[in-house]
XYZ file of C-alpha atoms in Angstrom:
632
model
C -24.586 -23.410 16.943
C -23.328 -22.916 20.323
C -22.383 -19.553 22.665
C -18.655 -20.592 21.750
C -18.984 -20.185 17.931
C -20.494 -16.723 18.569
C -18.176 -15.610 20.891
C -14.760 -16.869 19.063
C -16.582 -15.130 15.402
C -17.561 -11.931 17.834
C -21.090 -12.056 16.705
C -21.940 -10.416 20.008
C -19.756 -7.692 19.777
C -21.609 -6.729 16.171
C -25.054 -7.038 18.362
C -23.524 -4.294 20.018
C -22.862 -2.374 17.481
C -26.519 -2.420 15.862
C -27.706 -1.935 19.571
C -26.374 1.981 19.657
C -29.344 2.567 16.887
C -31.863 0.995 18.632
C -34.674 3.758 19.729
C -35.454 1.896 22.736
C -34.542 -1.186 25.226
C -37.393 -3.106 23.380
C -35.113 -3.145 20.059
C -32.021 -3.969 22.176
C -33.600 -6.889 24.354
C -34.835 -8.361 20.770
C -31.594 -7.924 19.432
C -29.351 -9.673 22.411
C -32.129 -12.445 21.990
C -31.511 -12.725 18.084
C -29.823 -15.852 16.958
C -28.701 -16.734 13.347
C -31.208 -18.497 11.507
C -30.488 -22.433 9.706
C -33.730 -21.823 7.811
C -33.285 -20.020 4.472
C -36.955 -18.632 4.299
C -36.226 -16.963 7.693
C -32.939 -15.923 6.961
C -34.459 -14.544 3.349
C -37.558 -12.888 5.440
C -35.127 -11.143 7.342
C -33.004 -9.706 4.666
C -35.928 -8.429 2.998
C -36.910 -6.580 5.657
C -33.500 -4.581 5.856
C -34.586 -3.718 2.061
C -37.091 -1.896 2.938
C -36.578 -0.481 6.383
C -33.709 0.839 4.536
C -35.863 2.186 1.310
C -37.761 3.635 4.800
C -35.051 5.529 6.291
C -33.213 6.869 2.910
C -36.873 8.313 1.868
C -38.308 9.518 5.063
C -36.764 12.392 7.557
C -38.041 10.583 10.982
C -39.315 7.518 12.131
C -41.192 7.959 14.816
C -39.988 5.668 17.603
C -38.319 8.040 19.665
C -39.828 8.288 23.467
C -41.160 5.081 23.498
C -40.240 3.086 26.453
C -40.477 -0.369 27.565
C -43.676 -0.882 29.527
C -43.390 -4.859 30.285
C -42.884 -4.099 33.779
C -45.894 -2.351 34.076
C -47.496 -5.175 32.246
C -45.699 -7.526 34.319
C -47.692 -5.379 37.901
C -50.756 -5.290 35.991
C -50.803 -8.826 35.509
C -50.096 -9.507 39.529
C -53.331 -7.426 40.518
C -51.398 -4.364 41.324
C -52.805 -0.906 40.862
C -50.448 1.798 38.800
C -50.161 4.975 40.054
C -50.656 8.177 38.097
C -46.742 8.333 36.379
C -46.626 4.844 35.586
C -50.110 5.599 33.787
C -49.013 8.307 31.690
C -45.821 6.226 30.535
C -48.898 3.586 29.081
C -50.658 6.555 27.485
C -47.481 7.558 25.849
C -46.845 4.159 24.340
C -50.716 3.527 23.475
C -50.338 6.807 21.286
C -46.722 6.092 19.887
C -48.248 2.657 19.021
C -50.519 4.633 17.325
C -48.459 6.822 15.125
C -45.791 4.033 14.339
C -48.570 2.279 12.749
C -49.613 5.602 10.600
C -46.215 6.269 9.839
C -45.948 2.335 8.173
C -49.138 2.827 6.934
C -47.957 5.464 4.996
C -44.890 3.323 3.939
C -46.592 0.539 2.129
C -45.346 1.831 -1.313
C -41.577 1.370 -0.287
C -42.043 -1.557 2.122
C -44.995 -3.429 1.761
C -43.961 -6.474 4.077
C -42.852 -4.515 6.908
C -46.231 -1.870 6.944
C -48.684 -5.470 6.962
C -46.717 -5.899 10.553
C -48.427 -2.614 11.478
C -52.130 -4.605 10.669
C -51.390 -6.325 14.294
C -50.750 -3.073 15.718
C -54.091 -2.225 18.580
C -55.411 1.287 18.899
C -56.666 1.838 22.628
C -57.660 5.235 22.123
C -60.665 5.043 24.645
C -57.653 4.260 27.327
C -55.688 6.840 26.200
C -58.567 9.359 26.689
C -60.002 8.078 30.127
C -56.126 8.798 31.340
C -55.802 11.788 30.116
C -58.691 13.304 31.488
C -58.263 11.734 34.839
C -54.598 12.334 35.137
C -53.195 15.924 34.790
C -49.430 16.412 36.098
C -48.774 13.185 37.195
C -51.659 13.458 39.394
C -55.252 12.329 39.882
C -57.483 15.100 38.662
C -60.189 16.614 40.100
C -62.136 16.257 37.281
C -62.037 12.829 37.504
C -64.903 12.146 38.941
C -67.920 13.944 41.139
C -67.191 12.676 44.211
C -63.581 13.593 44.236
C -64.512 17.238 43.530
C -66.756 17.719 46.313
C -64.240 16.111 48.865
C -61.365 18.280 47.618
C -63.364 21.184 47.555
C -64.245 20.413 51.281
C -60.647 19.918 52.141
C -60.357 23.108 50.891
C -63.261 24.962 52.949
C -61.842 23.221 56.386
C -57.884 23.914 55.297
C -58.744 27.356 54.884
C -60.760 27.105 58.258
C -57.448 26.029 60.260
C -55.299 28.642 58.405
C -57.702 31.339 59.032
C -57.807 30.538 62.934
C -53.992 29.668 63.063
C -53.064 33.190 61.424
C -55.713 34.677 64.546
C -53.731 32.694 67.211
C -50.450 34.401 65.752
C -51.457 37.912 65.256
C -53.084 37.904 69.045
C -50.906 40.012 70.860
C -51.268 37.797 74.170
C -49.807 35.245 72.218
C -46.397 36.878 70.910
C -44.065 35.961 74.098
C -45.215 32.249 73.317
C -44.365 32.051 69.894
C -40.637 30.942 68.507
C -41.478 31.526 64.882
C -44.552 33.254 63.345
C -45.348 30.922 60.950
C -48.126 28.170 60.436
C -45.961 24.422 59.975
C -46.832 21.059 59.356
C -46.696 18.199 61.318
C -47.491 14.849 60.291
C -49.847 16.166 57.925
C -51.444 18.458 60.455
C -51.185 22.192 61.154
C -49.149 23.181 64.041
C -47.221 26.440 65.561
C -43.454 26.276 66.960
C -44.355 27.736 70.615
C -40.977 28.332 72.801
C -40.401 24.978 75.018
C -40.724 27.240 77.954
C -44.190 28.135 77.707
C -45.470 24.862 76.339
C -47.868 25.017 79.478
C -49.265 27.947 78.860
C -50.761 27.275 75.328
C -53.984 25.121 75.471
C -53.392 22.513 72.673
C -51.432 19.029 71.968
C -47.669 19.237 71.231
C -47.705 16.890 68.093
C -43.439 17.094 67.731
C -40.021 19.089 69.413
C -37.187 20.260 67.490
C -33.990 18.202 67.792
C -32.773 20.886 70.172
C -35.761 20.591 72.135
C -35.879 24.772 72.378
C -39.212 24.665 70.028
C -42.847 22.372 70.718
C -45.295 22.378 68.108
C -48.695 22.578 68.958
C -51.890 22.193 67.550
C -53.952 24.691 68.838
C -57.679 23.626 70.742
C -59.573 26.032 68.628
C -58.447 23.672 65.289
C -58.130 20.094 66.383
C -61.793 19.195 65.395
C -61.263 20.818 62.105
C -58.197 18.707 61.878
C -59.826 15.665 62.578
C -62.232 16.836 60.275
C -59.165 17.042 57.481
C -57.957 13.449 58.119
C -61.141 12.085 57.623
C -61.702 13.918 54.353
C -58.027 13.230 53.290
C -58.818 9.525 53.728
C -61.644 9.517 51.363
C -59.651 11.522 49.283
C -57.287 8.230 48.733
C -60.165 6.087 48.593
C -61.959 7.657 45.851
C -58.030 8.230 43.825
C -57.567 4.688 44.288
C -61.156 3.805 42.695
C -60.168 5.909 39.785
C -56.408 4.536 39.543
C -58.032 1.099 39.704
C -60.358 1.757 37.202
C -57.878 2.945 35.112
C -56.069 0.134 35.286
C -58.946 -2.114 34.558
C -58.986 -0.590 30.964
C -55.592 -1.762 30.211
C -56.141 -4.994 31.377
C -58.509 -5.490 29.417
C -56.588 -4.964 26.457
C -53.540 -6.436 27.822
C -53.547 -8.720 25.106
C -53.424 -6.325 22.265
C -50.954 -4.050 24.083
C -48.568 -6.816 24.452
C -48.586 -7.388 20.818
C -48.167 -3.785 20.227
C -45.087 -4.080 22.504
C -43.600 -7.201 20.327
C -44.771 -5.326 16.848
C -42.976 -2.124 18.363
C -39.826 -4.278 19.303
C -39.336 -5.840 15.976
C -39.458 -2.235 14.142
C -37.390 -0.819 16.437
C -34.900 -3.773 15.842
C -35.334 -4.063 12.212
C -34.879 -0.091 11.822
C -31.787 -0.125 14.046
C -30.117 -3.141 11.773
C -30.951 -1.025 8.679
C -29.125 2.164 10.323
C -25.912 -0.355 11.028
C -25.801 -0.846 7.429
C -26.466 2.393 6.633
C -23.347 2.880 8.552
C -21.138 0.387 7.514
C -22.473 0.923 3.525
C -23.855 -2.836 4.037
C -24.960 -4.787 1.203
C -27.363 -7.528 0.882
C -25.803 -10.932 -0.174
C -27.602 -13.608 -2.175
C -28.573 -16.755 0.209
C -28.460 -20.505 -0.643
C -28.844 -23.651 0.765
C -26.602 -26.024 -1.150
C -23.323 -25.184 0.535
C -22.067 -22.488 -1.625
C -20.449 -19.311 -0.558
C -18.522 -16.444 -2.549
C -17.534 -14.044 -0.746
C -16.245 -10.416 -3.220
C -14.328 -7.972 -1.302
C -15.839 -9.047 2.042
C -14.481 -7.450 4.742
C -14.626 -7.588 8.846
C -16.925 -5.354 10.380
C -14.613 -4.788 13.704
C -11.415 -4.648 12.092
C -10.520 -0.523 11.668
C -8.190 1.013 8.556
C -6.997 0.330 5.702
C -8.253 -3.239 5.063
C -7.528 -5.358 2.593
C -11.180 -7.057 1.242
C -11.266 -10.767 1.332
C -12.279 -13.111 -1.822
C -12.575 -16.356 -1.365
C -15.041 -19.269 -2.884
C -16.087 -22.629 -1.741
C -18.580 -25.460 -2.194
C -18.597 -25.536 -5.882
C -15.811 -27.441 -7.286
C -14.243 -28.019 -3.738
C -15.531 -28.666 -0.675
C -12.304 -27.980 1.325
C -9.720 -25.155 1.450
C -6.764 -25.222 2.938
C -5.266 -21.914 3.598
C -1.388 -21.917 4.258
C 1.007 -18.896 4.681
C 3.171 -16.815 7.078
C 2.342 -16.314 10.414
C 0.245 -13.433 11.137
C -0.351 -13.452 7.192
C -4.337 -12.923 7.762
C -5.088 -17.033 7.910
C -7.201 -16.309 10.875
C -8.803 -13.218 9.860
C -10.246 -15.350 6.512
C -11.378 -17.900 8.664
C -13.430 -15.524 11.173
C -14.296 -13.581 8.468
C -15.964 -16.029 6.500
C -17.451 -17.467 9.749
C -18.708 -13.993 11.046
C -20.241 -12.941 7.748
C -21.996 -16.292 7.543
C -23.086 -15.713 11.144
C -24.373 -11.728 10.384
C -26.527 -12.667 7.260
C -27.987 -15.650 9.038
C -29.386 -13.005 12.054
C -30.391 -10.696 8.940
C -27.618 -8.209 9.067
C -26.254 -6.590 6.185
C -22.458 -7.183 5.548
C -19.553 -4.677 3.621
C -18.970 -6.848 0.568
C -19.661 -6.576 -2.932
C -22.989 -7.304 -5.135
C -21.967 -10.537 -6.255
C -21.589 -12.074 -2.624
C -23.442 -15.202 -2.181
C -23.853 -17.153 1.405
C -24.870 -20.190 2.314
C -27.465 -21.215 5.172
C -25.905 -23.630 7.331
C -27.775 -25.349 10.073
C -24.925 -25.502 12.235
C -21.050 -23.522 12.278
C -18.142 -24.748 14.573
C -15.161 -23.310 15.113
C -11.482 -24.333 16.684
C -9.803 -20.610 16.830
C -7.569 -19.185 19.420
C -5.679 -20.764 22.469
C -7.966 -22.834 24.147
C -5.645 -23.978 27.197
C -7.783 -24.843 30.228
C -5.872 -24.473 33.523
C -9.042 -25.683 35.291
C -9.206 -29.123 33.892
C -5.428 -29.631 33.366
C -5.875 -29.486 29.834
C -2.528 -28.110 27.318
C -3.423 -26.284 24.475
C -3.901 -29.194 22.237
C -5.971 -31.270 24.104
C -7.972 -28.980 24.349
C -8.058 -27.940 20.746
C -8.764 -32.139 20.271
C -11.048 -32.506 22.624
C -13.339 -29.354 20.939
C -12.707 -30.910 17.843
C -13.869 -34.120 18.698
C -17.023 -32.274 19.938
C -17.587 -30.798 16.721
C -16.985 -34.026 14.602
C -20.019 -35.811 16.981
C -22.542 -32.960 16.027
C -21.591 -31.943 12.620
C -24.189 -32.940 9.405
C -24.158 -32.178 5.366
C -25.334 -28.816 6.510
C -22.512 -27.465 8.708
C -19.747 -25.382 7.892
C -16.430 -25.801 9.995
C -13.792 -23.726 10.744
C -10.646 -24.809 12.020
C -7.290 -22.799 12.807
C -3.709 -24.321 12.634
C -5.200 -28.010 12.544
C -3.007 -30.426 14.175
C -0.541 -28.104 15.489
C 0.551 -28.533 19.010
C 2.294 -31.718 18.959
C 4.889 -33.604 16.885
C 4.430 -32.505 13.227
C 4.539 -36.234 11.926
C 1.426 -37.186 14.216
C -0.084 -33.724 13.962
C -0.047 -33.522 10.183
C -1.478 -37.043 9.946
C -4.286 -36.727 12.578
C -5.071 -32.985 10.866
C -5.705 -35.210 7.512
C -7.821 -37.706 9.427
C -10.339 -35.052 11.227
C -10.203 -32.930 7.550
C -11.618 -36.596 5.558
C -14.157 -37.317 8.393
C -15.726 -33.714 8.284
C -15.836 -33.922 4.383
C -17.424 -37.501 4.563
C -20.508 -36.032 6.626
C -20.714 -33.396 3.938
C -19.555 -30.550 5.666
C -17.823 -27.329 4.163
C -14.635 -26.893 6.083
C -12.248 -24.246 5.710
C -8.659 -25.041 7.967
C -5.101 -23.291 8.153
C -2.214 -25.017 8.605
C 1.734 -24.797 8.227
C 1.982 -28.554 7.352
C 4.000 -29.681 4.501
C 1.964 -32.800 4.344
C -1.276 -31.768 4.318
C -0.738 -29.594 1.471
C 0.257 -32.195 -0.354
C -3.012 -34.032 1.070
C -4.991 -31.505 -0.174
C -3.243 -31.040 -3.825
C -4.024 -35.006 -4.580
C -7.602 -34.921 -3.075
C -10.359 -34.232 -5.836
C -12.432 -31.755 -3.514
C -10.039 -30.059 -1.704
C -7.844 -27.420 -2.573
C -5.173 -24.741 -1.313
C -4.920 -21.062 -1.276
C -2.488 -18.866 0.452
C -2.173 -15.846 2.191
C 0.956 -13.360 -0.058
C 4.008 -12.637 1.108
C 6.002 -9.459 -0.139
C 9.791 -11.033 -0.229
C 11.242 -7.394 -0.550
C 9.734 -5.713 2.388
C 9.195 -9.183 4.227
C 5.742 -8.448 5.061
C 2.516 -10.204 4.522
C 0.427 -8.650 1.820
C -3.618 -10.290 3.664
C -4.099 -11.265 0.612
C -6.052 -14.720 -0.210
C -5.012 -16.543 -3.500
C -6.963 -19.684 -3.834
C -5.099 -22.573 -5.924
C -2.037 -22.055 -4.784
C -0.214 -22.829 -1.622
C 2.141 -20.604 0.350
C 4.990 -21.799 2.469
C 5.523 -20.667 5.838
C 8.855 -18.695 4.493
C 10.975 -19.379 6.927
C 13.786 -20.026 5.155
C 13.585 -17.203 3.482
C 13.004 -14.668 5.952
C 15.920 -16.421 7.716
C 18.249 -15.704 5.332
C 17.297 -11.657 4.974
C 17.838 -12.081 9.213
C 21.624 -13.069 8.561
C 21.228 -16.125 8.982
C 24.357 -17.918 6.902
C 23.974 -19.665 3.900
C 25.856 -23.010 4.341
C 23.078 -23.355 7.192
C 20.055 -22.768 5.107
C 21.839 -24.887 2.512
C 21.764 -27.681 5.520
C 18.313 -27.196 6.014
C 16.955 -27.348 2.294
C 18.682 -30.697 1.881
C 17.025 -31.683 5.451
C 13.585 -30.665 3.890
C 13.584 -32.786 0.949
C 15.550 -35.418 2.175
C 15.639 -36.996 5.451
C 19.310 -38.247 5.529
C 20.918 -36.617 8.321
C 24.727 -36.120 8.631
C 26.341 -36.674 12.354
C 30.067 -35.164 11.412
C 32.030 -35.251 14.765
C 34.065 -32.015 16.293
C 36.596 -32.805 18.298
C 36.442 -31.951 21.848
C 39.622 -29.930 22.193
C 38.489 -27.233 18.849
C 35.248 -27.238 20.449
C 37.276 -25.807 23.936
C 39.711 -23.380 21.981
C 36.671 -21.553 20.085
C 34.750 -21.524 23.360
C 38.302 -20.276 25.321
C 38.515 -17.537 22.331
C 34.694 -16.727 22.702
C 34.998 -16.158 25.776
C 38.304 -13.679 26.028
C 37.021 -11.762 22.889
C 33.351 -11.001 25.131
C 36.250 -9.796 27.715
C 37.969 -7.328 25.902
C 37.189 -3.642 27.444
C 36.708 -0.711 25.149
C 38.467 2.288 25.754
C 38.762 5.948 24.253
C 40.947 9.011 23.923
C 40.943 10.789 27.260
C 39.724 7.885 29.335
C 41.658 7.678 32.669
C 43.230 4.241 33.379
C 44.972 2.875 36.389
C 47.998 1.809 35.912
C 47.918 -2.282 37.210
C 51.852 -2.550 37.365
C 52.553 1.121 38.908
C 49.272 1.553 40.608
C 49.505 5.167 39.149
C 47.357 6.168 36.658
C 47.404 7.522 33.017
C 45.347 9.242 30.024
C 44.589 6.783 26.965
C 45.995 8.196 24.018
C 44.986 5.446 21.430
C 42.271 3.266 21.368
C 42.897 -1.025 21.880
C 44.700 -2.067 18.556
C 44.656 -5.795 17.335
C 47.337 -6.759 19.734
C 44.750 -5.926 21.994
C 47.636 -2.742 23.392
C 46.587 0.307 23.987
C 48.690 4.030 23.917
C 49.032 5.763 27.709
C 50.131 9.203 28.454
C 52.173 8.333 31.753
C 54.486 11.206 33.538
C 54.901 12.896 30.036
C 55.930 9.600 28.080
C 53.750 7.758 25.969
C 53.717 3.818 26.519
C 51.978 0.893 25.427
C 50.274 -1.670 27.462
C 48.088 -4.334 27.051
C 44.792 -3.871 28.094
C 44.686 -6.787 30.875
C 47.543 -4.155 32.434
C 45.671 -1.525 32.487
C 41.843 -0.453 34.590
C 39.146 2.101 33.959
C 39.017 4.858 36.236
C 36.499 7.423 35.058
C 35.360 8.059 31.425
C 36.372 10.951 29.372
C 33.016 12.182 29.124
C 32.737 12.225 32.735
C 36.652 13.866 32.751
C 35.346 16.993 30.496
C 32.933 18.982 28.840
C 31.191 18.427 25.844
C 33.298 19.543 22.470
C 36.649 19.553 24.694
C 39.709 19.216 22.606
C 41.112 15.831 23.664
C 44.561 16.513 22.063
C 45.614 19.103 23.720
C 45.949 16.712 27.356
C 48.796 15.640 25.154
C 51.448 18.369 24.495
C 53.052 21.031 27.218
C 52.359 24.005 28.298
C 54.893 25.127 26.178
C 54.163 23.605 23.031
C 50.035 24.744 23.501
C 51.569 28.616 23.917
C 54.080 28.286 20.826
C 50.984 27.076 18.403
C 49.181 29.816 19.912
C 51.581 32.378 19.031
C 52.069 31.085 15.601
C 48.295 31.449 14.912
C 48.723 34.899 15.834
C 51.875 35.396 13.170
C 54.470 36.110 16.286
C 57.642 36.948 15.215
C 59.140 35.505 18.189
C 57.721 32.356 17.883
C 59.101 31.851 13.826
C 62.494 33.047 14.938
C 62.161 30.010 17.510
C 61.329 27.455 15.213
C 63.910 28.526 12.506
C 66.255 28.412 15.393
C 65.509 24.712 16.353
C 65.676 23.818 12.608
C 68.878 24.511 12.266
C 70.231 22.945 15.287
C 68.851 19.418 14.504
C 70.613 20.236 11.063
């Protein structure tokens, strides 16, 4: 197994996923470590221990592996001769006595998981160095208490700081001294007590400026009366240090001396906090734990992809019993894929010791080895197209594959002339099965169906296809074939019949017909094309200019099949062919929405009588009676 095959299957991106319920980086360093297993006892070993972590976690309210951090870098100084200082101590102490309580908390356990609890047996209790740290380290700091000698120098720091303060505070409240000082305060300096005294009068205070403000308005001195108290100080805060590092360093000695045991606590601590956080993931996901072989057999019930989100439809699929081979055909985007990486990722997951979402009756196989061809694998680097490089991996995978290997390959043989693709695709699929492998492969080739039908251990399955609502269904039916349905989805496009008649007959038989157009019908149709695409559209209202008149005029009706259209043109209506006539503006640009078009073509006259006869004018019916009888 290679970083490919993990990375095509997305094996790491499930690592992350059981990372998030790790308790610490100790779980997630063993976890980006873990790598699937071709040994069945390990592979079992680790599936039993999800059992019971998860027996652990469904009958207990708290493990407790919260707070406890990873302390290999400390290790890692100790190790070099360096000397912790008082935090990194106290982050020891705190693992020492989480070390302490995981391994109760197992102990405790044994009834639900026995295996897991015997891992706490390696777990070391350093109480003594927990103790010695806590009573020489109190808030992050060396204590007092820690030993003799460090009293009795702090307690003389104490006598001489209170010596300095107590003369300082004299020198302020002197009242010869008030016109000198800037601020009455005692500062610090170095680590040595000064006052601010006004720049001005920095002559006239007997003492050593140790430091001037940025402005250079303010000197601090250090007063005569103090300075051999102050040396007095430094040489007291030196042995101070001394004596803390002698305790620090003694300290420190303890743990090395059990760095042995403490780095096994840290492993032991890693592996629970790993094997707790895989048990939470399939806690999560509802995980099950499949059955595990070794002969080359998987079954796979109602598996399903742990990144893919929704509504999913479970995959079922079987292989190494009667067949050794599948061939999985169908639509594109049908779900080929999916099954393969499915199969290959759930392989992949129970071989680190993850639980997968399937049901009970799941079995997996152990493989030694799993290789994949998935995806576009076009290098631009080395000048390679998509299928060479799709050849070259698969030549890869044919040099290191053995009776213990399961193969995965997507589209075989595509990427070239179907003839030589479909016939190489057969080739690499009889050279895998010769070394015994169990290969799964998708494909759209006619021919290799067929391959597959005659060939004792292989066999076909497809991916459905719902012919009403021309959508694939995900659904894996194994013994039967599906065709790509191209046809067929070509004819619910529109696509005529006469030409999917053409290409049936071209499917089954070979025997292609040449029939001749003549040059001059091919001209006329694309003469006829071409003047139909240049037909303009036009509607009521629209204003046209006149080509002939260069006047212009309101369409009445729309282009007919003479290709004419009807023009409103100084009160008369005439009709003109369209190549006579240009657009001008658009009615909708002419008027306002819901504008009654009709009425641009009668009079003034005629829009007043019909308004009058709405309103049931006498007038207006005498009018019309009148006109009546004089066409009479």
């Amino acid at each position: 197994m290679n970083a490919s095959t993990f990375e095509k299957l997305q094996l790491n991106e499930v690592k992350e996923l059981v990372k998030v319920h790790c308790a610490s980086s100790l779980g997630k360093e063993l976890i980006d470590k873990l790598n699937p297993s071709g040994k069945k006892n390990i592979v079992k070993q680790r599936l039993n221990e999800n059992k019971e972590a998860r027996k652990i976690i469904e009958n207990s309210n708290h493990i407790p592996l919260e707070g406890l951090s990873n302390v290999n870098t400390l290790i890692d100084k100790i190790e070099k001769g360096m000397i912790l200082d008082p935090h990194e101590l106290i982050k020891i102490q705190d693992f020492l006595r989480g070390s302490r309580k995981i391994q109760s908390f197992m102990f405790d356990m044994q009834f639900y998981a026995p295996t897991l609890s015997a891992y706490a047996l390696n777990i070391t209790g350093c109480e003594n160095i927990e103790s010695e740290i806590d009573a020489c380290i109190k808030g992050n700091k060396v204590d007092s208490q820690a030993s003799k000698e460090l009293k009795k120098i702090r307690r003389n720091i104490e006598v001489t700081e209170n010596k300095i303060k107590e003369r300082l505070n004299k020198f302020l409240m002197a009242s010869g001294n008030k016109q000198y000082i800037q601020e009455f305060v005692v500062s610090k300096r170095n680590g040595r007590y000064v006052i601010p005294i006004k720049a001005s009068y920095k002559n006239e205070v007997n003492g050593v400026i140790l430091d001037t403000s940025a402005k250079g308005n303010t000197v601090f001195v250090e007063p005569q009366n103090i300075s051999k108290f102050s040396v007095a100080l430094i040489c007291l805060q030196s042995e101070e240090s001394i004596e803390e590092n002698k305790i620090l360093s003694y300290l420190t000695e303890l743990i090395f001396a059990e760095i042995k045991n403490i780095k096994l606590n840290i492993e032991v601590i890693a592996a629970y906090d790993m094997v707790f956080a895989k048990a939470k993931y399939s806690q999560n996901i509802n995980g099950m734990t499949p059955k595990i072989n070794d002969q080359g057999y998987i079954k796979i019930v109602n598996g399903k992809h742990p990144l893919l989100k929704g509504d999913i439809v479970p995959l079922n699929v079987e292989i190494g019993k009667n067949y050794r081979s599948l061939l999985i055909t169908g639509p594109n985007a049908g779900g080929k894929t999916v099954s393969l990486k499915t199969v290959g990722l759930l392989t992949l997951m129970v071989q680190c010791g993850f639980d997968i979402c399937a049901s009970e009756d799941t079995v997996i196989n152990v493989f030694e080895k799993v290789f994949v061809d998935i995806g576009d694998n076009q290098s631009i680097e080395n000048a390679l197209s998509t299928f060479s490089s799709h050849i070259q991996n698969i030549a890869q995978i044919m040099n290191l594959t053995n009776h213990c290997t399961l193969v995965l390959l997507d589209e075989i043989g595509s990427g070239t002339e179907p003839n030589e693709g479909a016939a190489l695709a057969i080739a690499i699929l009889e050279e895998v099965y010769k070394k015994g492998c169990i290969t799964m492969a998708s494909t759209h080739y006619g021919e290799i169906k067929k391959y597959a039908q005659l060939h004792p251990e292989f066999e076909n399955a497809g991916m459905m296809f719902d012919k009403d609502t021309l959508q694939p269904l995900y659904k894996l039916t194994i013994g039967m074939s599906q065709d790509s349905n191209a046809l067929f989805i070509s004819k619910k496009m529109g696509i005529k019949d006469k030409v999917l008649k053409k290409a049936k007959e071209y499917m089954d038989d070979k025997n292609y017909h040449f029939d001749l157009v003549k040059r001059s019908k091919i001209e006329s149709s694309e003469k006829k094309s071409e003047e139909e695409k240049e037909i303009p559209v036009y509607e009521i209202g629209d204003k046209v200019k006149l080509l002939d008149e260069d006047d212009f005029g309101i369409i009445y009706a729309p282009v007919n099949k003479f290709n004419n259209v009807k023009v409103l043109y100084n009160g008369k209506f005439v009709e003109l062919n369209v190549r006579r006539i240009a657009l001008h503006l658009r009615a909708t640009e002419l008027y306002p929405e819901g504008y009654d078009l009709n009425s641009l073509f009668v009079s003034y006259k005629e829009r007043k009588l019909d308004r009058d006869i709405e309103r049931g004018s006498k007038k207006a019916l005498k009018k019309i009676q009148k006109e009546m009888k004089q066409k009479r």
